[in-house]
Short mmCIF file of C-alpha atoms in Angstrom, two decimals:
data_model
loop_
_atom_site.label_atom_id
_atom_site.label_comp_id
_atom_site.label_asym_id
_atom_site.label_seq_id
_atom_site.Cartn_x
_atom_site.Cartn_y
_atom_site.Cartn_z
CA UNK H 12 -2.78 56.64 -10.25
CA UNK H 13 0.38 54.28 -10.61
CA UNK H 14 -0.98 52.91 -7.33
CA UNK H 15 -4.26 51.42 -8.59
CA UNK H 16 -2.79 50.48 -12.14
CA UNK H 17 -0.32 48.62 -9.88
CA UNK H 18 -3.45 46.87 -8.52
CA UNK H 19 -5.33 46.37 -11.23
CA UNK H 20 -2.14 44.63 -13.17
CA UNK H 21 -2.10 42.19 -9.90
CA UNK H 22 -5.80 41.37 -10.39
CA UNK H 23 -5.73 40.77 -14.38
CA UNK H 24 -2.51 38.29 -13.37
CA UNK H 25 -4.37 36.33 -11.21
CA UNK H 26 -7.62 35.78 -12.64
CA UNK H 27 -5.81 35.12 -16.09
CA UNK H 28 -3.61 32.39 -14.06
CA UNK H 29 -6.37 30.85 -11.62
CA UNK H 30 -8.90 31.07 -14.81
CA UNK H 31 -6.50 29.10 -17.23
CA UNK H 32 -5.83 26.50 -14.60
CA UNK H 33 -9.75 25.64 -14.53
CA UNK H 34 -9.74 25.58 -17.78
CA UNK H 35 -7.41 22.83 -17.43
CA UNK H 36 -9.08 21.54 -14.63
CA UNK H 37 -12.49 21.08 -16.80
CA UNK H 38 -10.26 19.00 -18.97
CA UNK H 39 -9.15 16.67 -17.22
CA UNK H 40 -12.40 15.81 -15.62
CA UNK H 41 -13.38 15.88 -19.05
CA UNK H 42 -10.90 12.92 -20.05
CA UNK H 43 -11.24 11.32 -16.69
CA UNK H 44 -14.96 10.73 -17.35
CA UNK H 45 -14.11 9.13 -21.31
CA UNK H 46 -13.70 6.09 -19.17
CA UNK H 47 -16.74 3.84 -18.37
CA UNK H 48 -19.09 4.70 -15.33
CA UNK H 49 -17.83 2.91 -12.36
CA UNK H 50 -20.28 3.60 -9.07
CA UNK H 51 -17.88 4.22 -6.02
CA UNK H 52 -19.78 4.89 -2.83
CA UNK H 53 -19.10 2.38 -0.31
CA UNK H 54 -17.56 2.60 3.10
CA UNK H 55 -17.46 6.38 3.37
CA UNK H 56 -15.38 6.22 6.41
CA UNK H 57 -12.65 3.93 5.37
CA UNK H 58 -12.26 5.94 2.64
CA UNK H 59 -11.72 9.19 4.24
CA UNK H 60 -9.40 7.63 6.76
CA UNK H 61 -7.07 6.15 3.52
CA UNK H 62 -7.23 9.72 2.01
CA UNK H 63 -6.03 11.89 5.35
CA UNK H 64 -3.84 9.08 5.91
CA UNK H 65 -2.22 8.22 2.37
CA UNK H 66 -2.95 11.59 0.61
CA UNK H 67 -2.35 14.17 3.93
CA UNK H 68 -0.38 11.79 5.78
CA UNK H 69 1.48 10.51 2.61
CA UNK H 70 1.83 7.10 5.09
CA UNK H 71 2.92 4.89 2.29
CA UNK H 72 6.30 7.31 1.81
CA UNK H 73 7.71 5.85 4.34
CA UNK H 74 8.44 2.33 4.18
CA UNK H 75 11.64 4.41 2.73
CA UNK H 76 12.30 6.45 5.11
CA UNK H 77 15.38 9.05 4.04
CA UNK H 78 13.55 10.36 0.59
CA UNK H 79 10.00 10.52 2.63
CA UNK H 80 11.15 12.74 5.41
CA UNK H 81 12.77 14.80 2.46
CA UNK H 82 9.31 14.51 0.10
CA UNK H 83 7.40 15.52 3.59
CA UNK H 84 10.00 18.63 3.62
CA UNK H 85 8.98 19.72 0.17
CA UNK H 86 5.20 19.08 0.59
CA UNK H 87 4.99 20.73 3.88
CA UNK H 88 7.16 23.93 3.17
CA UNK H 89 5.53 24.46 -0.46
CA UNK H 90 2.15 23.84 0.85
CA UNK H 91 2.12 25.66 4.17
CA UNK H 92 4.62 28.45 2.76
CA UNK H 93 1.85 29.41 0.16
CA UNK H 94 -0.01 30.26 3.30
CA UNK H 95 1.45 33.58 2.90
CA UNK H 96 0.11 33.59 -0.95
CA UNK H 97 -3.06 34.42 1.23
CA UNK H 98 -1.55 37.93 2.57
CA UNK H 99 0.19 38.16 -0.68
CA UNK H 100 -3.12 38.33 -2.82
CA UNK H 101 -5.02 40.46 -0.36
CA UNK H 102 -1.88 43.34 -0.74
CA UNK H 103 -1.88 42.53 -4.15
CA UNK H 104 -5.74 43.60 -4.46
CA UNK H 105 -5.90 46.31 -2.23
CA UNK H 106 -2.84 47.81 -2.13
CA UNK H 107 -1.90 47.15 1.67
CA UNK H 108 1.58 45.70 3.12
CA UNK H 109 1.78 42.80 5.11
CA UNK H 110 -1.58 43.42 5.63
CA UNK H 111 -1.71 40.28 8.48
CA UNK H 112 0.66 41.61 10.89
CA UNK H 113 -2.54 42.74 13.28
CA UNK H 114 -1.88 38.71 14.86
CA UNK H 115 1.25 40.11 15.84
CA UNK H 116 3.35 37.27 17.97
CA UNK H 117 1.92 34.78 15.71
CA UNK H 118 2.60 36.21 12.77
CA UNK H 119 6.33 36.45 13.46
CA UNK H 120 5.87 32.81 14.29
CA UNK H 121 4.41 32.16 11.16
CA UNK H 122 7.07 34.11 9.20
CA UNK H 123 9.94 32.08 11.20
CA UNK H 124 8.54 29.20 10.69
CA UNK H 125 8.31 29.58 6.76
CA UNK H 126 11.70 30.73 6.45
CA UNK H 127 12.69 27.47 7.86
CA UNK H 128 10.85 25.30 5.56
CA UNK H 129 11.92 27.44 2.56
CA UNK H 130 15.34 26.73 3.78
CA UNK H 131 14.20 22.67 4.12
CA UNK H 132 12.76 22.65 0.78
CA UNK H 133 16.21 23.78 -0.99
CA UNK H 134 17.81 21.30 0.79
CA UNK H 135 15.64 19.06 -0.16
CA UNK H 136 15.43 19.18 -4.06
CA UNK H 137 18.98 20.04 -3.64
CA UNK H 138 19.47 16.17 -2.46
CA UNK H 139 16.41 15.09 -4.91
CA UNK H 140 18.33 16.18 -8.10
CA UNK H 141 21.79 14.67 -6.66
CA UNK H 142 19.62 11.27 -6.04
CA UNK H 143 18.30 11.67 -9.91
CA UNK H 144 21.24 13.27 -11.77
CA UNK H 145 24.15 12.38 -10.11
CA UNK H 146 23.74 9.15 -8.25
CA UNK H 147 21.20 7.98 -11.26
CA UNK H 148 19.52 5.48 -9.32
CA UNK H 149 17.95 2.98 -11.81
CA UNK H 150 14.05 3.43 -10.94
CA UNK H 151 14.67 7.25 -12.24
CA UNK H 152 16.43 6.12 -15.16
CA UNK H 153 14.48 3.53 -16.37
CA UNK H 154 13.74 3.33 -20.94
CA UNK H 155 10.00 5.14 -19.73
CA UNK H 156 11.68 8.00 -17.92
CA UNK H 157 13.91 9.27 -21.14
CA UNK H 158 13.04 12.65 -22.67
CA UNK H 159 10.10 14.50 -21.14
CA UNK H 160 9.65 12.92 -18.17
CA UNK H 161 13.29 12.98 -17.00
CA UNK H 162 12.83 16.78 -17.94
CA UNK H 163 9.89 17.46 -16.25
CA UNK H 164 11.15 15.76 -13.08
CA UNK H 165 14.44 18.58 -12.84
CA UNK H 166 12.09 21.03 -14.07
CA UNK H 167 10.09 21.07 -11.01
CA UNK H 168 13.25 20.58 -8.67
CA UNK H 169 14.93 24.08 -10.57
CA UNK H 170 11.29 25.91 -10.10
CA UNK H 171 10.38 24.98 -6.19
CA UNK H 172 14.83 26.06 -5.91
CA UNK H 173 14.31 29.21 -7.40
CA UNK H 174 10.75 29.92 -5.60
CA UNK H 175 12.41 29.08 -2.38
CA UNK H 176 15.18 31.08 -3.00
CA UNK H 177 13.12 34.36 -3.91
CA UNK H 178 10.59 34.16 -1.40
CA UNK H 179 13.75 33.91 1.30
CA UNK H 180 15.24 37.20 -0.93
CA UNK H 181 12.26 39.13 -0.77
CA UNK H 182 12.13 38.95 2.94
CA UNK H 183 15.39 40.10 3.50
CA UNK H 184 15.32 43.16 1.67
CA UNK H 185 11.96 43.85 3.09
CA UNK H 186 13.15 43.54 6.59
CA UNK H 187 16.38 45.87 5.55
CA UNK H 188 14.24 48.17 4.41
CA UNK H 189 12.52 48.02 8.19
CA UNK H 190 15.78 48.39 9.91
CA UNK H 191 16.65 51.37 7.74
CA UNK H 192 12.63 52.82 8.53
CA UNK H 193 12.06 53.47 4.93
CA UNK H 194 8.82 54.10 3.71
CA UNK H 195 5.78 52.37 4.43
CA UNK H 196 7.92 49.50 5.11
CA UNK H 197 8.78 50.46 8.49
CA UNK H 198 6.16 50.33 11.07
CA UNK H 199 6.42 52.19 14.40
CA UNK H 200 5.34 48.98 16.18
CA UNK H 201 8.77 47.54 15.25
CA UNK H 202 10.14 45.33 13.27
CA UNK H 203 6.94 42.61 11.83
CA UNK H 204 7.92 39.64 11.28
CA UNK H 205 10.46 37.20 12.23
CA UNK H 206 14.00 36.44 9.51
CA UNK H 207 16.01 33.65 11.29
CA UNK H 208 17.30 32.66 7.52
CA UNK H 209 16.77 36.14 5.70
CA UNK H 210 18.63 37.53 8.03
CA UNK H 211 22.19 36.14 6.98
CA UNK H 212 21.18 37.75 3.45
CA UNK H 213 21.39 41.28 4.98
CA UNK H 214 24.98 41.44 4.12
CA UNK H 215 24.91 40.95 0.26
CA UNK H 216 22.35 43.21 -0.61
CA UNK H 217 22.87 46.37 -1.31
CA UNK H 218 22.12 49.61 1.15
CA UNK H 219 20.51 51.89 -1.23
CA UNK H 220 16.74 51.93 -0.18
CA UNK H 221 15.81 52.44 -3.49
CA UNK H 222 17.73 49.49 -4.65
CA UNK H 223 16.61 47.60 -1.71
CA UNK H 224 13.32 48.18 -3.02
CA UNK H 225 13.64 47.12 -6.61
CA UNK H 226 14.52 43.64 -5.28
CA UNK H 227 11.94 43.36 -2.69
CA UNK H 228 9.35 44.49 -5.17
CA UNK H 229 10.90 41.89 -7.74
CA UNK H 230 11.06 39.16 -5.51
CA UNK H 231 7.32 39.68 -5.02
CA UNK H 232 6.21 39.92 -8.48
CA UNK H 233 8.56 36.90 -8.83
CA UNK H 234 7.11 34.84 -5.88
CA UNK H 235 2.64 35.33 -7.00
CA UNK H 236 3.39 34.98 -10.86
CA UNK H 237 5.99 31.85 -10.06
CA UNK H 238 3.07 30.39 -7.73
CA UNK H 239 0.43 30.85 -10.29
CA UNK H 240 2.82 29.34 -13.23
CA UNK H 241 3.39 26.24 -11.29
CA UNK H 242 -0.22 25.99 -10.79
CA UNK H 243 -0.52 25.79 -14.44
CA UNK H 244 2.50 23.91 -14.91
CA UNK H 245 0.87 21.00 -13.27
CA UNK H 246 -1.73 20.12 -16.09
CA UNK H 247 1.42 19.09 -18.00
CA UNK H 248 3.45 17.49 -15.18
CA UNK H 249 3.54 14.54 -13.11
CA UNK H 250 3.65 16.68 -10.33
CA UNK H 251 -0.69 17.27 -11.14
CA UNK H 252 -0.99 14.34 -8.24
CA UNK H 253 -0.23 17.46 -6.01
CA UNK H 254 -4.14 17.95 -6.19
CA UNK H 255 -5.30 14.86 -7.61
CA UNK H 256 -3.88 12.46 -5.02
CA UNK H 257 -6.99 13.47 -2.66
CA UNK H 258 -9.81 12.08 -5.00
CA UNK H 259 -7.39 9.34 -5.98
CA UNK H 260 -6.82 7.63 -2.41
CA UNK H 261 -10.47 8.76 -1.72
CA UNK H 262 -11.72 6.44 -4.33
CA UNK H 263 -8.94 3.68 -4.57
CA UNK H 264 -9.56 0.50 -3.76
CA UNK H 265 -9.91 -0.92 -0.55
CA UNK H 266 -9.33 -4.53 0.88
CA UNK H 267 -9.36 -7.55 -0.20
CA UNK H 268 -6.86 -5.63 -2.86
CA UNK H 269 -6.82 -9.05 -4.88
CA UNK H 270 -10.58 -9.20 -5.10
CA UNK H 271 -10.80 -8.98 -9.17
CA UNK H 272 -14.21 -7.46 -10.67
CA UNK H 273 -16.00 -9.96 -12.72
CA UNK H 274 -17.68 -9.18 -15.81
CA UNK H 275 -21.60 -9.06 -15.70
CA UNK H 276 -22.15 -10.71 -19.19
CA UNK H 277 -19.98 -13.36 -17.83
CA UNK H 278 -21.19 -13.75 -14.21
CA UNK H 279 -24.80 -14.29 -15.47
CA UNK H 280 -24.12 -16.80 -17.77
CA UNK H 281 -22.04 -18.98 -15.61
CA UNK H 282 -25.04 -18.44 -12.96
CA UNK H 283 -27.28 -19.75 -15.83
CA UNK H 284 -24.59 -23.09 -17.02
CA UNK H 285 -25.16 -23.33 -12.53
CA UNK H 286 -28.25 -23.57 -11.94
CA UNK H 287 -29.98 -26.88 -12.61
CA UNK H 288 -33.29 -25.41 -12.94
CA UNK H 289 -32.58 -22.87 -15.58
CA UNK H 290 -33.31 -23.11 -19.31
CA UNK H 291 -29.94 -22.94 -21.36
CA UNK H 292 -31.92 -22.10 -24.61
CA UNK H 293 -34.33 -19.40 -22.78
CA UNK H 294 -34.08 -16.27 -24.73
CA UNK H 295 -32.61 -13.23 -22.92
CA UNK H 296 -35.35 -10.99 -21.23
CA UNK H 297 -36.36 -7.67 -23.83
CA UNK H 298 -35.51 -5.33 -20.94
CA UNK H 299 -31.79 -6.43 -20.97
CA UNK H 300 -29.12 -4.33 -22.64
CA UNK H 301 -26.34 -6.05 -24.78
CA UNK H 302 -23.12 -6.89 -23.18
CA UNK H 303 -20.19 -4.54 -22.80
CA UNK H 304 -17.29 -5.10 -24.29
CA UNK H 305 -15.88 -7.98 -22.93
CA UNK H 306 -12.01 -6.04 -21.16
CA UNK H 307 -10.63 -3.20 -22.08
CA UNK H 308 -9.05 -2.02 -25.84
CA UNK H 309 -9.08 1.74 -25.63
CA UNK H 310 -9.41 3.98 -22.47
CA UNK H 311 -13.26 4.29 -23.09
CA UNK H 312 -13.48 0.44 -21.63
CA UNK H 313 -11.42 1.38 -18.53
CA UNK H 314 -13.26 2.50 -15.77
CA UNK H 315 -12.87 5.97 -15.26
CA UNK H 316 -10.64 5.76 -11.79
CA UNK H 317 -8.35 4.16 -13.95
CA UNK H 318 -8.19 7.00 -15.88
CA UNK H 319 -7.51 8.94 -12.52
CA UNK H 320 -4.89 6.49 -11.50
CA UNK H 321 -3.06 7.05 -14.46
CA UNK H 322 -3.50 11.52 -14.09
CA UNK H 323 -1.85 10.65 -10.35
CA UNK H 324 1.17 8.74 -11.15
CA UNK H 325 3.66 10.59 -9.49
CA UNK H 326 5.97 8.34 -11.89
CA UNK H 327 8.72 7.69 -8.58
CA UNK H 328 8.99 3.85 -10.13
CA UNK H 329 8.28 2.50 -6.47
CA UNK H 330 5.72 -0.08 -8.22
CA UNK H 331 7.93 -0.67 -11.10
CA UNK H 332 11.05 -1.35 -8.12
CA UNK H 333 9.24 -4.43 -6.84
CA UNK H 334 7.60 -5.70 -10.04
CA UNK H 335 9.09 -9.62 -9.46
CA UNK H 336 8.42 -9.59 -13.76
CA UNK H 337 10.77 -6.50 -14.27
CA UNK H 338 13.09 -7.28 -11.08
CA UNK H 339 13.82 -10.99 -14.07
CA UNK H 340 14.28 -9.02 -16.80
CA UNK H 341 11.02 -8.71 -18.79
CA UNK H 342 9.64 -5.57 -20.51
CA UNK H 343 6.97 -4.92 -18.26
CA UNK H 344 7.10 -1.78 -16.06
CA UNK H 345 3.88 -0.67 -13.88
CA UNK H 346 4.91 2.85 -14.07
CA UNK H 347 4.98 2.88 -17.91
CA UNK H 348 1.43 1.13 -18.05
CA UNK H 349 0.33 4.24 -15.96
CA UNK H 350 2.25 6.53 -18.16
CA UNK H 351 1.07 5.15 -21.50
CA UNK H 352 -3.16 5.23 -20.20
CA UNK H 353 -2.18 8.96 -19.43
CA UNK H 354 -0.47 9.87 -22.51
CA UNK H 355 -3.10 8.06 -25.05
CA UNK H 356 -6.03 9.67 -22.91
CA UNK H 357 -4.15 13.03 -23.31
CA UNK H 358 -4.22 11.64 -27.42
CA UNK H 359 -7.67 11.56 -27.25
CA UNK H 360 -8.49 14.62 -25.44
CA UNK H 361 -6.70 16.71 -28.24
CA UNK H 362 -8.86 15.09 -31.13
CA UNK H 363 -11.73 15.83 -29.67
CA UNK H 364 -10.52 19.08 -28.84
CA UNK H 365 -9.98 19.41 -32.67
CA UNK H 366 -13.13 17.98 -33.54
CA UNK H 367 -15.10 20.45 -31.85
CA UNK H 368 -15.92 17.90 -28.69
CA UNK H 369 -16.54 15.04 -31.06
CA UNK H 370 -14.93 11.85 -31.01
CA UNK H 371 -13.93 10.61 -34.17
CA UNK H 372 -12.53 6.88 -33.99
CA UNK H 373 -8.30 7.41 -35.20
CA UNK H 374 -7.99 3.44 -35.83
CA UNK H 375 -5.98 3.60 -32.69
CA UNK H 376 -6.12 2.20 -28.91
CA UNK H 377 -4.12 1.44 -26.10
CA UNK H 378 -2.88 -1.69 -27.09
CA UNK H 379 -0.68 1.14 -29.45
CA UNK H 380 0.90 1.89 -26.51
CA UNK H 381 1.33 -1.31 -24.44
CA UNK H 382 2.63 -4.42 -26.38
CA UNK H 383 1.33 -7.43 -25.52
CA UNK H 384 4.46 -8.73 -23.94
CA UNK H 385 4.17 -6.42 -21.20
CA UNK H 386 0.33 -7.35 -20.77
CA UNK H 387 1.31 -11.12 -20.34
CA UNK H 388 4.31 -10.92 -18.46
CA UNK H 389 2.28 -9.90 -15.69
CA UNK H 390 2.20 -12.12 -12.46
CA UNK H 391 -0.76 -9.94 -11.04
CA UNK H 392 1.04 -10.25 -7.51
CA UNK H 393 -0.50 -7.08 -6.39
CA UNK H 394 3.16 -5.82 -5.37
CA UNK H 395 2.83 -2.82 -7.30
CA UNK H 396 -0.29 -1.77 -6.13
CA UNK H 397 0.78 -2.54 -2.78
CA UNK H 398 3.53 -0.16 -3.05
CA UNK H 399 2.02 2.66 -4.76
CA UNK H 400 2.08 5.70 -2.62
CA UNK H 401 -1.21 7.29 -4.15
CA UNK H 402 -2.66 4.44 -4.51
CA UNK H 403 -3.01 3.83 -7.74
CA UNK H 404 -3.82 -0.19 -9.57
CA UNK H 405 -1.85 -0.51 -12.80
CA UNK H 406 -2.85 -4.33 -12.01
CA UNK H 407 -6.26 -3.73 -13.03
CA UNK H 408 -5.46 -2.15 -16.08
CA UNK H 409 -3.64 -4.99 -17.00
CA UNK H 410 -6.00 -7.58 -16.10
CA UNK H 411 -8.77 -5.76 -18.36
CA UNK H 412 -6.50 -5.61 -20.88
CA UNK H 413 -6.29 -9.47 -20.82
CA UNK H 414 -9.79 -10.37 -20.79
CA UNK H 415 -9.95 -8.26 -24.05
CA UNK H 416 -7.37 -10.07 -25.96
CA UNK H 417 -8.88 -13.30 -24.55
CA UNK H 418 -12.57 -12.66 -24.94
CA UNK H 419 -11.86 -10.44 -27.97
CA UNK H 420 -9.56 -11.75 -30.01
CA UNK H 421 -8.86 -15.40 -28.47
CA UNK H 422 -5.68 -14.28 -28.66
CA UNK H 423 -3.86 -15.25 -25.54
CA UNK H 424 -0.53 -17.48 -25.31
CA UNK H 425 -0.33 -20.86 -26.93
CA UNK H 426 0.07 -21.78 -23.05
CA UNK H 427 -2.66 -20.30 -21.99
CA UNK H 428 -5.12 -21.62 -25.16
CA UNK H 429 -3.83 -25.30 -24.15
CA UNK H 430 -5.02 -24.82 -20.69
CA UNK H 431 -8.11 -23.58 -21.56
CA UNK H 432 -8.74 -26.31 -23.95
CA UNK H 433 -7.95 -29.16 -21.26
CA UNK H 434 -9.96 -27.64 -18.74
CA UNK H 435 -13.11 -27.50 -21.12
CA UNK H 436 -12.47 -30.89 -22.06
CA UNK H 437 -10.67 -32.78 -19.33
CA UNK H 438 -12.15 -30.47 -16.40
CA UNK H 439 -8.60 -29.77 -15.11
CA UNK H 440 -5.81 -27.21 -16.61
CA UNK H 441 -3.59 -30.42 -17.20
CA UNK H 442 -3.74 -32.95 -20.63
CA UNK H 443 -4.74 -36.08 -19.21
CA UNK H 444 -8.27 -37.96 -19.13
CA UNK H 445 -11.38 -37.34 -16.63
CA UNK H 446 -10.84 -40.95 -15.41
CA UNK H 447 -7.24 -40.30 -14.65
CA UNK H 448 -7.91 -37.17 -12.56
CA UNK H 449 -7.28 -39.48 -9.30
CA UNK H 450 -3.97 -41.94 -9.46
CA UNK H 451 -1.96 -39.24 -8.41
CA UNK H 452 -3.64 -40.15 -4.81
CA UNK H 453 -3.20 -44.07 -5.32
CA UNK H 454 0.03 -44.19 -3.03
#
């Protein structure tokens, strides 16, 4: 009887964990889709190459060589160790143990070659949290990456530590338990499985079988409920580009990177000013709808990748690193403009959430959360979406920004305003007369 309530414990703990995660899930495709409809459905193939290559491949990583082999450690051992979550659930369900082993000489292969990437990973966010904590390099200690997301950063380095750690325990004393025959732990095939790390744990654990059990049993518990935490952790965590970096590079932008999106409303009227045939007072056809608004205030205006962009941020500060605006100084940090579309969309997630799925306008929008002087100080080099391992374009977000305030508010620089103003009147961006436009070339 203790048996199947064993069981039926495992089963309520994993549809409780998977089912709150797509809850989650439903979310934030819920929040990503607040933004404005944005079709993306060209060049199918070029897309799937830049996911398996930038998502899979993580090919971007290393233009820095050290921390991507060490990021390819973690990714690789946490992603192919949960293999075993596979064998884990089934035993879970049904009661079995090590239920798998019938692939015998690959299965100790498998084993082996988890233990070594469990082993990899500590070492990994072992160096990770010396790189952040005691080396402070400056991207990872930058005014955006105070409080939370400092925290959340070390969180995730203690949690994959610890999971490491216990799935490595729980193998030993399961394979001590197989040398001593105990149970249905031993097999009469031999030992199953292969320990090349576990192995050197033998020594410190203890030889009472019954205590030897207690730990392995522990350590499993430990392992599936730790797994299926983290999988809910990720919601609140930069570390939700895990999953979402696959759509993201999927639908990122391709080349000509530069290549800005014009605005309809404004395309079609400077068609109309062009053509020397059109009516300029010809009233607008019935069928047409009114313009958008012109840019971006609140999330809604952003197209709804940009939304995505900003769920992906893995926040590493690679694009704010080779900003040339922050590199002199000013306020503006790519990462941060990512961080604040994320954390204002979250905003207004949780007051619809409270308004029973309605929106109700808080006289608030992003410009709340990015100042102006960041928007402006801008150079729109493309360096930081060049960089950006996931792909992600807190250029565009920027731009759009700008054509608000312009379009909007005609509030752009007093630089900017004088430019405008000579090239509407003198047809160049400088203060001098039409008839002048020449002597430059006289000599």
């Amino acid at each position: 009887m203790m048996h199947y309530l064993d069981n039926l414990i495992f089963v309520l703990v994993l549809g409780a964990g998977v089912g709150y995660f797509a809850y989650h899930l439903r979310k934030t495709i819920r929040n990503i889709k607040l933004g404005r409809d944005y079709p993306i459905n060209d060049r199918k193939k070029e897309r799937w190459r830049n996911m398996l290559l930038k998502a899979f491949g993580q090919k971007k990583m290393f233009k820095r060589p050290i921390p991507a082999l060490l990021h390819l450690a973690v990714y690789l051992g946490f992603i192919i160790i949960n293999i075993e979550v596979i064998e884990i659930i089934i035993d879970g369900i049904f009661g079995t143990h090590r239920v798998l082993r019938f692939m015998g000489g690959f299965y100790n292969f498998l084993i082996a070659s988890f233990e070594i990437l469990a082993l990899l990973v500590i070492v990994a966010v072992t160096l990770f949290w010396i790189r952040r904590n005691v080396l402070k390099l400056l991207r990872f200690n930058m005014p955006e990456m105070e409080g939370w997301p400092k925290k959340d950063a070390n969180y995730i380095l203690y949690f994959e530590f610890v999971l490491m750690s216990a799935f490595l325990t729980m193998n030993a004393a399961d394979y001590k338990l197989q040398l001593l025959k105990y149970g249905h732990y031993y097999f009469k095939d031999g030992i199953v499985g292969s320990f090349p790390i576990s192995r050197f744990l033998l020594n410190i654990l203890p030889d009472d079988p019954h205590a030897l059990v207690m730990i392995e049993r522990s350590m499993w518990w430990f392992h599936i409920v730790g797994i299926l935490v983290f999988l809910n952790y990720l919601y609140f965590s930069k570390h939700y580009h895990i999953i979402l970096a696959f759509p993201n590079t999927f639908y990122a932008k391709l080349p000509p990177l530069a290549k800005w999106d014009n605005l309809e409303s404004v395309r079609k009227q400077v068609e109309l000013m062009m053509d020397p045939n059109a009516d300029p007072y010809a009233a607008p056809p019935e069928d047409e709808e009114e313009p958008e608004r012109f840019g971006a205030k609140d999330i809604f205006d952003l197209k709804w990748i940009n939304i995505l962009n900003a769920y992906t941020c893995t926040e590493c500060g690679r694009c704010t690193d080779v900003c040339p605006a922050n590199r002199t100084g000013k306020k503006l940090s790519p990462r941060k403009i990512m961080m604040d579309v994320r954390d204002r969309t979250e905003e207004v997630g949780r007051l619809i959430d409270a308004n029973k799925g309605e929106w109700k306008d808080d006289g608030k929008s992003l410009l709340d959360y990015i100042s102006r002087e960041e928007i402006w100080a801008c150079t729109t080099c493309n360096a930081c979406v060049e960089e950006c391992p996931v792909e992600n374009n807190p250029m565009d977000v920027i731009v759009q920004l700008r054509q608000y305030l312009v379009m909007e508010e005609s509030a752009a620089p007093a630089e900017l305003n004088l430019m405008f103003t000579n090239i509407e009147n003198n047809g160049a961006p400088w203060q001098y007369s039409q008839a002048d436009r020449l002597l430059w070339a006289e000599e």
